[in-house]
CSV table of C-alpha atoms in Angstrom, one decimal:
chain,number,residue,atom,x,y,z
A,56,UNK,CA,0.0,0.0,0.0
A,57,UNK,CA,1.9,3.5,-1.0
A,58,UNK,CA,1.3,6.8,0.6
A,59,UNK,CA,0.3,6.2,4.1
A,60,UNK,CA,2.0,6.0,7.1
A,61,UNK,CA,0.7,4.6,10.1
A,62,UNK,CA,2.4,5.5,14.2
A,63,UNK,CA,1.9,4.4,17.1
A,64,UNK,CA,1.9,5.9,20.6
A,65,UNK,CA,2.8,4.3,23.5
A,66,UNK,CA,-0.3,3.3,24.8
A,67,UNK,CA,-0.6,-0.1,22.8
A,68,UNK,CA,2.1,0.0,19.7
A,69,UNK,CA,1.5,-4.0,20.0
A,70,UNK,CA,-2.4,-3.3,18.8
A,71,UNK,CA,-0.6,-0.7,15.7
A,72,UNK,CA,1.9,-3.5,15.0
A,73,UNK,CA,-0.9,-5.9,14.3
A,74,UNK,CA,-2.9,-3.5,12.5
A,75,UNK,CA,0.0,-2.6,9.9
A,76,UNK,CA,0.7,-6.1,9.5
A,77,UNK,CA,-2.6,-6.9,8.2
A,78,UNK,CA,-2.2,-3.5,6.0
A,79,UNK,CA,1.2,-5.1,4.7
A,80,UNK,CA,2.9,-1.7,5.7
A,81,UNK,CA,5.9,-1.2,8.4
A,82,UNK,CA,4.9,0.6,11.7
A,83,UNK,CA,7.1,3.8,11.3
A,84,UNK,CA,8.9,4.6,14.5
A,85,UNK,CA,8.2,7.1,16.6
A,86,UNK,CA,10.4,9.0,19.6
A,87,UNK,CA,8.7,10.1,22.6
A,88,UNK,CA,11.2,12.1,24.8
A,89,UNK,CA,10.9,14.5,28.4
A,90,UNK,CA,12.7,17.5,29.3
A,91,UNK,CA,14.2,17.9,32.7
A,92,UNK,CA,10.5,20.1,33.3
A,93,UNK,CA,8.5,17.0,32.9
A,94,UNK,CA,7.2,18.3,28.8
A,95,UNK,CA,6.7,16.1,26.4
A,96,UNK,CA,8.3,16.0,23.0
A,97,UNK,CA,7.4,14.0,19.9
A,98,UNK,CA,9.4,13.2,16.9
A,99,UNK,CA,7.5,11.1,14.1
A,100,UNK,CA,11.2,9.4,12.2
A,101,UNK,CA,9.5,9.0,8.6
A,102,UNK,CA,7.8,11.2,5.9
A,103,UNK,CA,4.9,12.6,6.0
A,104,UNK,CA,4.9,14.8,3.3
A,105,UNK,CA,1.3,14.8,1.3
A,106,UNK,CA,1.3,10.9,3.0
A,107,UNK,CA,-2.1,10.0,4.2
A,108,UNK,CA,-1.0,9.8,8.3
A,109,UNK,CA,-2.7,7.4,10.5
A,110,UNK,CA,-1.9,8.1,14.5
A,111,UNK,CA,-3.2,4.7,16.6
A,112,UNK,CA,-3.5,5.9,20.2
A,113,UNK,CA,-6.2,4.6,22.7
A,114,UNK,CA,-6.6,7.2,25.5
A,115,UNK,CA,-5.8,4.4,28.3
A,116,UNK,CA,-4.2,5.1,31.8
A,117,UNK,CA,-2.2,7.6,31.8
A,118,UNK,CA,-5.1,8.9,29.9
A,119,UNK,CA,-3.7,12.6,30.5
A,120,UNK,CA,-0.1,11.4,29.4
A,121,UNK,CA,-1.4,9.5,26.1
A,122,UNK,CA,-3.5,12.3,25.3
A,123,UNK,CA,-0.8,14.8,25.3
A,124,UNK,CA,1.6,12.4,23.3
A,125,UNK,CA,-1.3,11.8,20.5
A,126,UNK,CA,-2.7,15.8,20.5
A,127,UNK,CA,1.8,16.6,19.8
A,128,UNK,CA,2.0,13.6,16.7
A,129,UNK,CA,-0.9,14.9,15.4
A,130,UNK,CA,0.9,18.6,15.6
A,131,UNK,CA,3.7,16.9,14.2
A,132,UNK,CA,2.4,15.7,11.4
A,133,UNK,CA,0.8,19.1,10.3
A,134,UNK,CA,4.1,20.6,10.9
A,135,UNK,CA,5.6,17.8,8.3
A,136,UNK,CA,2.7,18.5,6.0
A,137,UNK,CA,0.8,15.9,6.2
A,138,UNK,CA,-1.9,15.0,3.2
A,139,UNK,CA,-4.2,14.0,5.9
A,140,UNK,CA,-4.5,13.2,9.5
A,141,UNK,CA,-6.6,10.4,11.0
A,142,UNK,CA,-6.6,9.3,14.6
A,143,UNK,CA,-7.1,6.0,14.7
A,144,UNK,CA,-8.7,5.9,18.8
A,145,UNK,CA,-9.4,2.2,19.5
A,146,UNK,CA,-10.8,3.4,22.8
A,147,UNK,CA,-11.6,7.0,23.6
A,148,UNK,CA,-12.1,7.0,27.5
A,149,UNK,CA,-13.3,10.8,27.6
A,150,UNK,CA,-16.3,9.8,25.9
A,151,UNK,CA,-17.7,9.1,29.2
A,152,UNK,CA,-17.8,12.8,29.7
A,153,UNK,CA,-20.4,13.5,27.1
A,154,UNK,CA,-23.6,15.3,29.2
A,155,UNK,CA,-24.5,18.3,31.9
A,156,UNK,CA,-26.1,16.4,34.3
A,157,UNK,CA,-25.0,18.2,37.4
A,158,UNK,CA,-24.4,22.1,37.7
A,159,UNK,CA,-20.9,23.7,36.5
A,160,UNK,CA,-19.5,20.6,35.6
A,161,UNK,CA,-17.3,20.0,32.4
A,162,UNK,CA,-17.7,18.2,29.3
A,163,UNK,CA,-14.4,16.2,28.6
A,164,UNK,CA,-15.8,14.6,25.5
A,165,UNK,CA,-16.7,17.6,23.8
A,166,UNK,CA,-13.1,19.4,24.7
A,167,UNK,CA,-10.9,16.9,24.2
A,168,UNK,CA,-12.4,16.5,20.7
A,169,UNK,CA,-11.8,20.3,19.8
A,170,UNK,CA,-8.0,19.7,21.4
A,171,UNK,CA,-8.1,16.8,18.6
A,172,UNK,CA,-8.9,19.0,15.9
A,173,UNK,CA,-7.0,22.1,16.3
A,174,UNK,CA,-4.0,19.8,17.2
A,175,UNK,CA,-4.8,19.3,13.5
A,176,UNK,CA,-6.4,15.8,13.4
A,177,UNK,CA,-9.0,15.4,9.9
A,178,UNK,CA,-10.6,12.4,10.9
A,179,UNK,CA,-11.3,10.4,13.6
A,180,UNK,CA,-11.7,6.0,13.5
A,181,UNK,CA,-13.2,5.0,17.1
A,182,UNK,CA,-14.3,2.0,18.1
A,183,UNK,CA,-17.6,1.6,20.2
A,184,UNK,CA,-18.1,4.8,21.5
A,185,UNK,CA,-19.5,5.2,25.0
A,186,UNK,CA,-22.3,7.0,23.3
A,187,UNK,CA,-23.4,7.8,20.0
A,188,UNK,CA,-23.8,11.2,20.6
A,189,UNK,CA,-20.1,11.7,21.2
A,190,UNK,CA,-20.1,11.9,17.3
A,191,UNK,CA,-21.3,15.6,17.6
A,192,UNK,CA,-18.5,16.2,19.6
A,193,UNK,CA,-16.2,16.4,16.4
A,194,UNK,CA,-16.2,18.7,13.9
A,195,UNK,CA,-14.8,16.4,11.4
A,196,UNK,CA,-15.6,12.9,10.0
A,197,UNK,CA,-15.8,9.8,12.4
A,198,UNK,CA,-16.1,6.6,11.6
A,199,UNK,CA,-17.7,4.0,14.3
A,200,UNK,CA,-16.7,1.1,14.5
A,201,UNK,CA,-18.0,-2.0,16.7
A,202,UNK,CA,-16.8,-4.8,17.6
A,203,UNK,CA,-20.3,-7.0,18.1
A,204,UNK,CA,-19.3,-8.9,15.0
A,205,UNK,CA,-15.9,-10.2,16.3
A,206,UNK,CA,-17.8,-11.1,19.8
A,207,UNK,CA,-20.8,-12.7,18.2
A,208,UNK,CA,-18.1,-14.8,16.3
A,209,UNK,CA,-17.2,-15.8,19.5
A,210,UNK,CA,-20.1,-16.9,20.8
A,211,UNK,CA,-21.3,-18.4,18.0
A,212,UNK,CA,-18.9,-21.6,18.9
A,213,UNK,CA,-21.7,-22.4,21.9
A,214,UNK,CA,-25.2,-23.5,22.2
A,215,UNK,CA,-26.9,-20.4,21.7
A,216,UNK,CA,-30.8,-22.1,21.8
A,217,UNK,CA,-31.5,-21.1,25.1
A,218,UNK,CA,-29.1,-17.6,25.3
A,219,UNK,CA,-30.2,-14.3,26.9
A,220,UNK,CA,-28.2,-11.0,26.1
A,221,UNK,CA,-28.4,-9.3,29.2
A,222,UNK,CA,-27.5,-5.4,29.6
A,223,UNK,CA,-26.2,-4.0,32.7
A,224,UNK,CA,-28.3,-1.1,32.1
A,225,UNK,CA,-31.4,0.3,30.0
A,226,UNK,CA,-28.3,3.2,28.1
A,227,UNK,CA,-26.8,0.1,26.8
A,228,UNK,CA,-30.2,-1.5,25.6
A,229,UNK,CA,-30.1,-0.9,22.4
A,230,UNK,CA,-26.3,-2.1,21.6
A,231,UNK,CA,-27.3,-5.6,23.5
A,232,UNK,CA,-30.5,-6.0,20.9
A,233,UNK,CA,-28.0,-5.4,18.2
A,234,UNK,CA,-26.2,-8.0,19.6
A,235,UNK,CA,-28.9,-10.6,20.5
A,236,UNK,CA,-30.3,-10.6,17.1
A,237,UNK,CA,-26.5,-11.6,15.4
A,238,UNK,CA,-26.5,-14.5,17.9
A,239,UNK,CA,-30.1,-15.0,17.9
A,240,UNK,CA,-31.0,-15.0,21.2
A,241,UNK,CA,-33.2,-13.1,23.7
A,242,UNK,CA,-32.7,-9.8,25.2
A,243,UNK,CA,-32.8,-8.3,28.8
A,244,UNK,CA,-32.0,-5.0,30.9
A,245,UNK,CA,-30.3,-4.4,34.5
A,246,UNK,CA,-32.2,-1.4,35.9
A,247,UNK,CA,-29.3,0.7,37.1
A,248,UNK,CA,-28.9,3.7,39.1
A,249,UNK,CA,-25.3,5.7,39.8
A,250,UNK,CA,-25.0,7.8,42.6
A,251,UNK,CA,-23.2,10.8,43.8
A,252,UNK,CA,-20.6,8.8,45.4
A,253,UNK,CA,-19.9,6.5,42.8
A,254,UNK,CA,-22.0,3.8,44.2
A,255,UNK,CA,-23.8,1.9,41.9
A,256,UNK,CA,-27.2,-0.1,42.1
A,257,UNK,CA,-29.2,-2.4,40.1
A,258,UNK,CA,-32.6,-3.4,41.4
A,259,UNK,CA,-33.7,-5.6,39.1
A,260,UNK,CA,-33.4,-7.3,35.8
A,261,UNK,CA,-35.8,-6.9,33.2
A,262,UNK,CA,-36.5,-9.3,31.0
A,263,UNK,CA,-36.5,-13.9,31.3
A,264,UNK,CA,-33.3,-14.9,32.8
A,265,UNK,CA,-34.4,-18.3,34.6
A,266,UNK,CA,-32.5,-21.5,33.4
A,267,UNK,CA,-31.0,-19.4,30.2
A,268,UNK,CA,-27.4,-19.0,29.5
A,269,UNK,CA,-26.5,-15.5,30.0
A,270,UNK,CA,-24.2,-13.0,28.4
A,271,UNK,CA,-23.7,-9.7,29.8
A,272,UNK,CA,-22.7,-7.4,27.2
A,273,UNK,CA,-21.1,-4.1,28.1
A,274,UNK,CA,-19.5,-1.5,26.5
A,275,UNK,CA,-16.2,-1.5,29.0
A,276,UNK,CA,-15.7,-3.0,32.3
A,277,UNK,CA,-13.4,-0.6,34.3
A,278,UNK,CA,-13.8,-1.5,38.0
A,279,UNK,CA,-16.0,-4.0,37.6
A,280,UNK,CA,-19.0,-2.7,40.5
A,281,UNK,CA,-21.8,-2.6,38.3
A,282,UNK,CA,-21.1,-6.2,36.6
A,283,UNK,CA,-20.4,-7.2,40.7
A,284,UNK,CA,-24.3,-5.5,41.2
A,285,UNK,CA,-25.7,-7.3,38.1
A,286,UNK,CA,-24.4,-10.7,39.0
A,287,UNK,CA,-26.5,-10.3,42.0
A,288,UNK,CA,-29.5,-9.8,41.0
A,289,UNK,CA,-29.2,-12.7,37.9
A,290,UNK,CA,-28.4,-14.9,40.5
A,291,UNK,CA,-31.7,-14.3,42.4
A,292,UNK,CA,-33.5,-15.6,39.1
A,293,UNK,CA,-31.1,-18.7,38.7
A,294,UNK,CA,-29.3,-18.6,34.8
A,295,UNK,CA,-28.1,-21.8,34.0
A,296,UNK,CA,-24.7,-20.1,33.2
A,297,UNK,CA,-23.0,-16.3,33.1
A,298,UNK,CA,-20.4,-14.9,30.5
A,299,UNK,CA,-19.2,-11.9,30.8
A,300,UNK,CA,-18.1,-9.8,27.3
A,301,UNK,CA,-17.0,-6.3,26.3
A,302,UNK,CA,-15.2,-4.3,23.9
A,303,UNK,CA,-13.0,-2.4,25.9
A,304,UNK,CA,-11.6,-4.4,29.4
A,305,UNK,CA,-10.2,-2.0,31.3
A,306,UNK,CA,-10.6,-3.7,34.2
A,307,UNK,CA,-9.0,-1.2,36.6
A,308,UNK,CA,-7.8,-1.8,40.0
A,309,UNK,CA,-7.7,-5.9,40.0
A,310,UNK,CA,-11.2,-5.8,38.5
A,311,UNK,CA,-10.4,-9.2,36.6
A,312,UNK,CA,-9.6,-10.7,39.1
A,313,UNK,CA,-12.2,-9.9,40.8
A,314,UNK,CA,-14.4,-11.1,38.3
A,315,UNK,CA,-12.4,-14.4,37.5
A,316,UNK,CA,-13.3,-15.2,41.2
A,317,UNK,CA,-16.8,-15.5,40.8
A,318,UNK,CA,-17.6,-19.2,40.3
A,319,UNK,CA,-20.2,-19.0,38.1
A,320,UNK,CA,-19.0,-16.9,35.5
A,321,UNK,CA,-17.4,-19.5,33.2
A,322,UNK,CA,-16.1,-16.5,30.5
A,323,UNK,CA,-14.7,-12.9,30.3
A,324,UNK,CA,-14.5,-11.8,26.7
A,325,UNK,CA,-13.0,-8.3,25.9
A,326,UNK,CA,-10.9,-7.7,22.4
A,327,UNK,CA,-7.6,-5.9,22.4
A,328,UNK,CA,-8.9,-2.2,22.2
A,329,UNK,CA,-6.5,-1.8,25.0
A,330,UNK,CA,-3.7,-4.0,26.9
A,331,UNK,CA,-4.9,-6.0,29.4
A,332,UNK,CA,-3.8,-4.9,32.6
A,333,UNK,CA,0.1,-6.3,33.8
A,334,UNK,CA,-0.1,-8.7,36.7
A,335,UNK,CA,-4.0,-9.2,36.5
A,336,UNK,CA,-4.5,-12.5,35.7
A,337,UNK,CA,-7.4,-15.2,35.0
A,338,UNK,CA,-7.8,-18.0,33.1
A,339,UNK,CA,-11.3,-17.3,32.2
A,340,UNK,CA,-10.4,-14.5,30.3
A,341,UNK,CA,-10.5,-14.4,26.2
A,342,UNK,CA,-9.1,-11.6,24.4
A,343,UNK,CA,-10.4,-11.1,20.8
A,344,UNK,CA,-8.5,-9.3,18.2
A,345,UNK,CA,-10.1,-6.3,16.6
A,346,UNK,CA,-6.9,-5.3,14.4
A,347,UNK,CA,-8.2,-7.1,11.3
A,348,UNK,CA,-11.1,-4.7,11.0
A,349,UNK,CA,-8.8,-1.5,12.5
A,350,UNK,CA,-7.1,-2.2,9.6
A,351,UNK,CA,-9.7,-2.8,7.1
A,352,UNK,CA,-11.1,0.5,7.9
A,353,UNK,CA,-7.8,2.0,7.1
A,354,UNK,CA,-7.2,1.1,4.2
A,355,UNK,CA,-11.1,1.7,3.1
A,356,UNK,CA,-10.7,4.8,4.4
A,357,UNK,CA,-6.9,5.7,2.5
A,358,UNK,CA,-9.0,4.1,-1.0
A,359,UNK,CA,-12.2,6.4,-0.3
A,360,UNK,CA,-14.7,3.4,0.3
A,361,UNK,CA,-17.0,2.9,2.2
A,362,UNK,CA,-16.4,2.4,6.2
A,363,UNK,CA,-20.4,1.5,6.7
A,364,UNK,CA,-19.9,-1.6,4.5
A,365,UNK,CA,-18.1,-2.8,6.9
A,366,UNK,CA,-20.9,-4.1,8.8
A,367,UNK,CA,-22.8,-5.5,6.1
A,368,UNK,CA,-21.7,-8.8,6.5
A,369,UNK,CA,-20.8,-11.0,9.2
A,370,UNK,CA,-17.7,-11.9,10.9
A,371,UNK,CA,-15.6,-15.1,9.6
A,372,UNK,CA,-15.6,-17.7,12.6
């Protein structure tokens, strides 16, 4: 493939590695140095000139750190005239921060998607946005990407006759249908309620649970509370057996282990949005790949074709 270049951060150059070798292009190196007062400075060690520039950078802890480092290669890649500019954000953790729903507070997802732009970013390539709203947050093109298909491949290895796709939550609803109707199963809802304090609470779960084989579909699993909460109340109504799955696994502050400890959740599915945390371990966790379709967008996106097709059919097992 001629004329693009695609970098890597630090944040996960092993998920930008894949990605280019399914393009059949080299990763071109990047050097990330700090001055004795802590500032970062970035140094992209190939040509960019009139190249089409791909920057793969997940915003993952140090989400601060990462995001500086991405908004300074996209300013270097302006500065080296760049023919275009797409961050590639396999997981874009201040889309969280996408409503007003307390007085004076601030709305990460909107800013941080400005920074990306006037850093000179022309296009964004996310993958399963925390909401799809956070699409207005950019003044330029996104393209969403989701990773039900490579889950659903997943799944599809299993009985799925008596499944339920259960939703921690009524915001995620409509993703788990989406879902369900790729694996053919059922559908339910946690009802959940956050608090001030961060506690969480789900009273109940909507929807036929009893003697099914459950998977709880999530968007991300960071610390792991409201999967904890959910568990709880599926248990009341007796499943014949829990999987967990999400696109993004986080799972912050020994969250999978947590998890792995429950003894009847047989599976943990996440795909490689991010690096699994070091030293957090289970064997019940599955990590899918989601750098064949990264990189399938790419180069649809470097050819001018179309992203949405993408979707149109399903996922080889």
């Amino acid at each position: 493939m001629r004329d693009i270049a695609v970098f890597s951060g630090s944040a996960h150059p092993v998920l930008a590695d894949e990605v280019c070798a399914h393009l059949g292009v080299p990763l071109s190196p990047v050097r990330v140095s700090r001055f004795a007062n802590d500032c970062l400075e970035v140094q992209l060690r190939a040509n960019c000139r009139e190249r089409d520039v791909f920057l793969v950078q997940p915003l993952v802890k140090p989400v601060q750190e990462h995001l500086v480092e991405l908004l300074l290669m996209c300013d270097a890649a302006r500065g080296a005239s760049a023919g275009r500019i797409t961050v590639v954000l396999p997981h874009y953790s201040y889309a969280r921060s996408d409503k007003k729903d307390a007085p004076r507070i601030s709305l990460g997802g909107r800013l941080v998607a400005d920074l990306l732009v006037a850093a000179g970013a022309g296009r964004v390539l996310a993958m399963t946005l925390h909401s799809p709203q956070v699409h207005g947050f950019f003044p330029v093109p996104v393209d969403h990407l989701h990773a039900l298909r490579e889950l659903a491949a997943h799944f599809r290895r299993y009985d799925l006759s008596r499944a339920t796709v259960v939703s921690p939550d009524l915001g995620n609803a409509k993703e788990a249908a989406a879902f369900a109707r790729l694996l053919g199963a059922r559908v339910a809802a946690g009802a959940k309620q956050r608090f001030a304090d961060g506690r969480v609470s789900v009273s109940a779960v909507i929807g036929d649970v009893a003697g099914r084989d459950v998977i709880v579909l999530d968007d991300e699993i960071a610390g792991g509370s409201t999967v904890l909460e959910l568990l709880d109340r599926l248990r009341e109504q007796g499943p014949r057996t829990i999987r967990l799955a999400c696109t993004h696994g986080l799972f912050a502050s020994g969250a999978l282990g947590r998890l792995g400890e429950q003894p009847d959740v047989l599976e943990i599915v996440c795909t490689n949005t991010v690096p699994v945390p070091a030293g957090d371990h289970t064997e019940k966790l599955r990590v899918l790949s989601i750098a064949p379709a990264l990189a399938e967008a790419v180069r649809r996106i470097h050819n001018g074709e179309s992203v949405s097709a993408l979707f149109d059919a399903p996922a080889a097992d």
